[in-house]
């Protein structure tokens, strides 16, 4: 029997995810992507130097996206705790680590902006030195992002597996969630071991498969009622 809290958690997950992904996509594409030079933090810093206001707008969106991550993992835990409490807790903890690394990424970007400001003793580094320091900070933030991506892939795969066990959603959809999350985690881990992996396989594709799963899951949770295990098994039993 599906509890009322689980149905509320499902709706909260769907609405929060759609709002969160809309915020970060607009913020990234409008206020950060025009100044981003892939795998070149120093050159990115030079572009960012004269667009601090736009970058801070992006960081505000990134902060809200990080808050959304915490809401999402909590909603999924509430939804799936009755099915497999241990695995749901492990998945939530893994996604929480991902959120922590996301905020580290945001902090590194703020640190880069401070370097570029060149206040106090930093004035002695000159424009080139400040750009190099800021670039190193941005590169560190990118590494934090990919570490978090591995944990996000692990947590998402575990959540998708519990969804598969629960029969709350169609099992083919749950399988897609598992496979896409494993793919995301593998890409993040491969990038950390071999940074040139980003040139071999575009980073634009790392998160696309799990994003399609999350969107399909949102639409299912919003417009279709969750299937209880008893309802899902009833036709097979009758047969």
PDB file of N, CA, C and O in Angstrom, residues 167-201:
ATOM      1  N   UNK A 167       8.223  -1.628  -8.362  1.00  0.00           N
ATOM      2  CA  UNK A 167       7.192  -1.676  -9.397  1.00  0.00           C
ATOM      3  C   UNK A 167       6.299  -0.443  -9.393  1.00  0.00           C
ATOM      4  O   UNK A 167       5.197  -0.454  -9.937  1.00  0.00           O
ATOM      5  N   UNK A 168       6.776   0.659  -8.783  1.00  0.00           N
ATOM      6  CA  UNK A 168       6.002   1.901  -8.785  1.00  0.00           C
ATOM      7  C   UNK A 168       5.911   2.492 -10.190  1.00  0.00           C
ATOM      8  O   UNK A 168       4.976   3.242 -10.495  1.00  0.00           O
ATOM      9  N   UNK A 169       6.922   2.235 -11.000  1.00  0.00           N
ATOM     10  CA  UNK A 169       6.962   2.739 -12.378  1.00  0.00           C
ATOM     11  C   UNK A 169       7.198   1.541 -13.296  1.00  0.00           C
ATOM     12  O   UNK A 169       7.583   0.459 -12.820  1.00  0.00           O
ATOM     13  N   UNK A 170       6.993   1.675 -14.592  1.00  0.00           N
ATOM     14  CA  UNK A 170       7.261   0.556 -15.496  1.00  0.00           C
ATOM     15  C   UNK A 170       8.716   0.088 -15.379  1.00  0.00           C
ATOM     16  O   UNK A 170       9.638   0.906 -15.310  1.00  0.00           O
ATOM     17  N   UNK A 171       8.910  -1.198 -15.373  1.00  0.00           N
ATOM     18  CA  UNK A 171      10.257  -1.724 -15.184  1.00  0.00           C
ATOM     19  C   UNK A 171      11.229  -1.349 -16.304  1.00  0.00           C
ATOM     20  O   UNK A 171      12.414  -1.128 -16.026  1.00  0.00           O
ATOM     21  N   UNK A 172      10.791  -1.273 -17.574  1.00  0.00           N
ATOM     22  CA  UNK A 172      11.736  -0.803 -18.607  1.00  0.00           C
ATOM     23  C   UNK A 172      12.263   0.606 -18.315  1.00  0.00           C
ATOM     24  O   UNK A 172      13.435   0.888 -18.572  1.00  0.00           O
ATOM     25  N   UNK A 173      11.407   1.474 -17.773  1.00  0.00           N
ATOM     26  CA  UNK A 173      11.850   2.816 -17.414  1.00  0.00           C
ATOM     27  C   UNK A 173      12.865   2.757 -16.279  1.00  0.00           C
ATOM     28  O   UNK A 173      13.877   3.483 -16.295  1.00  0.00           O
ATOM     29  N   UNK A 174      12.623   1.903 -15.295  1.00  0.00           N
ATOM     30  CA  UNK A 174      13.577   1.756 -14.195  1.00  0.00           C
ATOM     31  C   UNK A 174      14.918   1.224 -14.702  1.00  0.00           C
ATOM     32  O   UNK A 174      15.986   1.663 -14.261  1.00  0.00           O
ATOM     33  N   UNK A 175      14.876   0.273 -15.649  1.00  0.00           N
ATOM     34  CA  UNK A 175      16.121  -0.252 -16.224  1.00  0.00           C
ATOM     35  C   UNK A 175      16.895   0.843 -16.932  1.00  0.00           C
ATOM     36  O   UNK A 175      18.130   0.903 -16.856  1.00  0.00           O
ATOM     37  N   UNK A 176      16.187   1.704 -17.649  1.00  0.00           N
ATOM     38  CA  UNK A 176      16.856   2.818 -18.314  1.00  0.00           C
ATOM     39  C   UNK A 176      17.519   3.731 -17.281  1.00  0.00           C
ATOM     40  O   UNK A 176      18.625   4.246 -17.497  1.00  0.00           O
ATOM     41  N   UNK A 177      16.865   3.919 -16.145  1.00  0.00           N
ATOM     42  CA  UNK A 177      17.456   4.720 -15.082  1.00  0.00           C
ATOM     43  C   UNK A 177      18.740   4.113 -14.554  1.00  0.00           C
ATOM     44  O   UNK A 177      19.729   4.824 -14.314  1.00  0.00           O
ATOM     45  N   UNK A 178      18.755   2.805 -14.377  1.00  0.00           N
ATOM     46  CA  UNK A 178      19.961   2.123 -13.886  1.00  0.00           C
ATOM     47  C   UNK A 178      21.100   2.264 -14.885  1.00  0.00           C
ATOM     48  O   UNK A 178      22.223   2.652 -14.538  1.00  0.00           O
ATOM     49  N   UNK A 179      20.824   1.944 -16.139  1.00  0.00           N
ATOM     50  CA  UNK A 179      21.875   1.958 -17.163  1.00  0.00           C
ATOM     51  C   UNK A 179      22.404   3.372 -17.393  1.00  0.00           C
ATOM     52  O   UNK A 179      23.628   3.571 -17.532  1.00  0.00           O
ATOM     53  N   UNK A 180      21.518   4.365 -17.440  1.00  0.00           N
ATOM     54  CA  UNK A 180      21.967   5.733 -17.688  1.00  0.00           C
ATOM     55  C   UNK A 180      22.788   6.270 -16.513  1.00  0.00           C
ATOM     56  O   UNK A 180      23.755   7.012 -16.714  1.00  0.00           O
ATOM     57  N   UNK A 181      22.433   5.877 -15.283  1.00  0.00           N
ATOM     58  CA  UNK A 181      23.188   6.328 -14.115  1.00  0.00           C
ATOM     59  C   UNK A 181      24.577   5.682 -14.086  1.00  0.00           C
ATOM     60  O   UNK A 181      25.569   6.343 -13.748  1.00  0.00           O
ATOM     61  N   UNK A 182      24.646   4.395 -14.422  1.00  0.00           N
ATOM     62  CA  UNK A 182      25.956   3.725 -14.490  1.00  0.00           C
ATOM     63  C   UNK A 182      26.827   4.385 -15.548  1.00  0.00           C
ATOM     64  O   UNK A 182      28.032   4.596 -15.347  1.00  0.00           O
ATOM     65  N   UNK A 183      26.227   4.727 -16.675  1.00  0.00           N
ATOM     66  CA  UNK A 183      26.958   5.420 -17.747  1.00  0.00           C
ATOM     67  C   UNK A 183      27.501   6.764 -17.256  1.00  0.00           C
ATOM     68  O   UNK A 183      28.667   7.106 -17.504  1.00  0.00           O
ATOM     69  N   UNK A 184      26.677   7.526 -16.545  1.00  0.00           N
ATOM     70  CA  UNK A 184      27.107   8.815 -16.035  1.00  0.00           C
ATOM     71  C   UNK A 184      28.268   8.664 -15.058  1.00  0.00           C
ATOM     72  O   UNK A 184      29.277   9.383 -15.141  1.00  0.00           O
ATOM     73  N   UNK A 185      28.153   7.710 -14.136  1.00  0.00           N
ATOM     74  CA  UNK A 185      29.221   7.485 -13.173  1.00  0.00           C
ATOM     75  C   UNK A 185      30.508   7.038 -13.839  1.00  0.00           C
ATOM     76  O   UNK A 185      31.603   7.471 -13.466  1.00  0.00           O
ATOM     77  N   UNK A 186      30.382   6.184 -14.858  1.00  0.00           N
ATOM     78  CA  UNK A 186      31.568   5.725 -15.589  1.00  0.00           C
ATOM     79  C   UNK A 186      32.259   6.887 -16.290  1.00  0.00           C
ATOM     80  O   UNK A 186      33.492   6.999 -16.256  1.00  0.00           O
ATOM     81  N   UNK A 187      31.492   7.771 -16.920  1.00  0.00           N
ATOM     82  CA  UNK A 187      32.081   8.910 -17.630  1.00  0.00           C
ATOM     83  C   UNK A 187      32.819   9.829 -16.664  1.00  0.00           C
ATOM     84  O   UNK A 187      33.933  10.297 -16.962  1.00  0.00           O
ATOM     85  N   UNK A 188      32.217  10.100 -15.502  1.00  0.00           N
ATOM     86  CA  UNK A 188      32.879  10.948 -14.522  1.00  0.00           C
ATOM     87  C   UNK A 188      34.164  10.338 -14.020  1.00  0.00           C
ATOM     88  O   UNK A 188      35.197  11.011 -13.889  1.00  0.00           O
ATOM     89  N   UNK A 189      34.150   9.026 -13.754  1.00  0.00           N
ATOM     90  CA  UNK A 189      35.342   8.325 -13.252  1.00  0.00           C
ATOM     91  C   UNK A 189      36.419   8.270 -14.336  1.00  0.00           C
ATOM     92  O   UNK A 189      37.603   8.468 -14.052  1.00  0.00           O
ATOM     93  N   UNK A 190      36.012   8.018 -15.577  1.00  0.00           N
ATOM     94  CA  UNK A 190      36.966   7.953 -16.680  1.00  0.00           C
ATOM     95  C   UNK A 190      37.642   9.301 -16.888  1.00  0.00           C
ATOM     96  O   UNK A 190      38.850   9.367 -17.173  1.00  0.00           O
ATOM     97  N   UNK A 191      36.888  10.383 -16.728  1.00  0.00           N
ATOM     98  CA  UNK A 191      37.479  11.714 -16.894  1.00  0.00           C
ATOM     99  C   UNK A 191      38.524  11.977 -15.812  1.00  0.00           C
ATOM    100  O   UNK A 191      39.572  12.572 -16.077  1.00  0.00           O
ATOM    101  N   UNK A 192      38.251  11.539 -14.583  1.00  0.00           N
ATOM    102  CA  UNK A 192      39.209  11.762 -13.501  1.00  0.00           C
ATOM    103  C   UNK A 192      40.498  10.984 -13.737  1.00  0.00           C
ATOM    104  O   UNK A 192      41.596  11.471 -13.449  1.00  0.00           O
ATOM    105  N   UNK A 193      40.382   9.761 -14.254  1.00  0.00           N
ATOM    106  CA  UNK A 193      41.570   8.939 -14.501  1.00  0.00           C
ATOM    107  C   UNK A 193      42.318   9.399 -15.745  1.00  0.00           C
ATOM    108  O   UNK A 193      43.553   9.320 -15.800  1.00  0.00           O
ATOM    109  N   UNK A 194      41.580   9.870 -16.728  1.00  0.00           N
ATOM    110  CA  UNK A 194      42.173  10.223 -18.016  1.00  0.00           C
ATOM    111  C   UNK A 194      41.489  11.487 -18.534  1.00  0.00           C
ATOM    112  O   UNK A 194      40.494  11.396 -19.250  1.00  0.00           O
ATOM    113  N   UNK A 195      42.014  12.668 -18.140  1.00  0.00           N
ATOM    114  CA  UNK A 195      41.346  13.920 -18.509  1.00  0.00           C
ATOM    115  C   UNK A 195      41.093  14.079 -19.998  1.00  0.00           C
ATOM    116  O   UNK A 195      40.148  14.768 -20.398  1.00  0.00           O
ATOM    117  N   UNK A 196      41.913  13.453 -20.846  1.00  0.00           N
ATOM    118  CA  UNK A 196      41.688  13.563 -22.289  1.00  0.00           C
ATOM    119  C   UNK A 196      40.439  12.819 -22.745  1.00  0.00           C
ATOM    120  O   UNK A 196      40.046  12.906 -23.902  1.00  0.00           O
ATOM    121  N   UNK A 197      39.841  12.071 -21.810  1.00  0.00           N
ATOM    122  CA  UNK A 197      38.581  11.389 -22.119  1.00  0.00           C
ATOM    123  C   UNK A 197      37.525  12.393 -22.567  1.00  0.00           C
ATOM    124  O   UNK A 197      36.664  12.080 -23.393  1.00  0.00           O
ATOM    125  N   UNK A 198      37.611  13.638 -22.026  1.00  0.00           N
ATOM    126  CA  UNK A 198      36.666  14.676 -22.426  1.00  0.00           C
ATOM    127  C   UNK A 198      36.783  15.034 -23.889  1.00  0.00           C
ATOM    128  O   UNK A 198      35.803  15.444 -24.514  1.00  0.00           O
ATOM    129  N   UNK A 199      37.999  14.900 -24.447  1.00  0.00           N
ATOM    130  CA  UNK A 199      38.168  15.158 -25.866  1.00  0.00           C
ATOM    131  C   UNK A 199      37.713  13.998 -26.723  1.00  0.00           C
ATOM    132  O   UNK A 199      37.269  14.178 -27.855  1.00  0.00           O
ATOM    133  N   UNK A 200      37.818  12.777 -26.180  1.00  0.00           N
ATOM    134  CA  UNK A 200      37.395  11.586 -26.907  1.00  0.00           C
ATOM    135  C   UNK A 200      35.878  11.448 -26.923  1.00  0.00           C
ATOM    136  O   UNK A 200      35.295  10.995 -27.904  1.00  0.00           O
ATOM    137  N   UNK A 201      35.277  11.826 -25.791  1.00  0.00           N
ATOM    138  CA  UNK A 201      33.826  11.669 -25.643  1.00  0.00           C
ATOM    139  C   UNK A 201      33.298  12.954 -25.014  1.00  0.00           C
ATOM    140  O   UNK A 201      33.580  13.236 -23.858  1.00  0.00           O
TER     141      UNK A 201
END
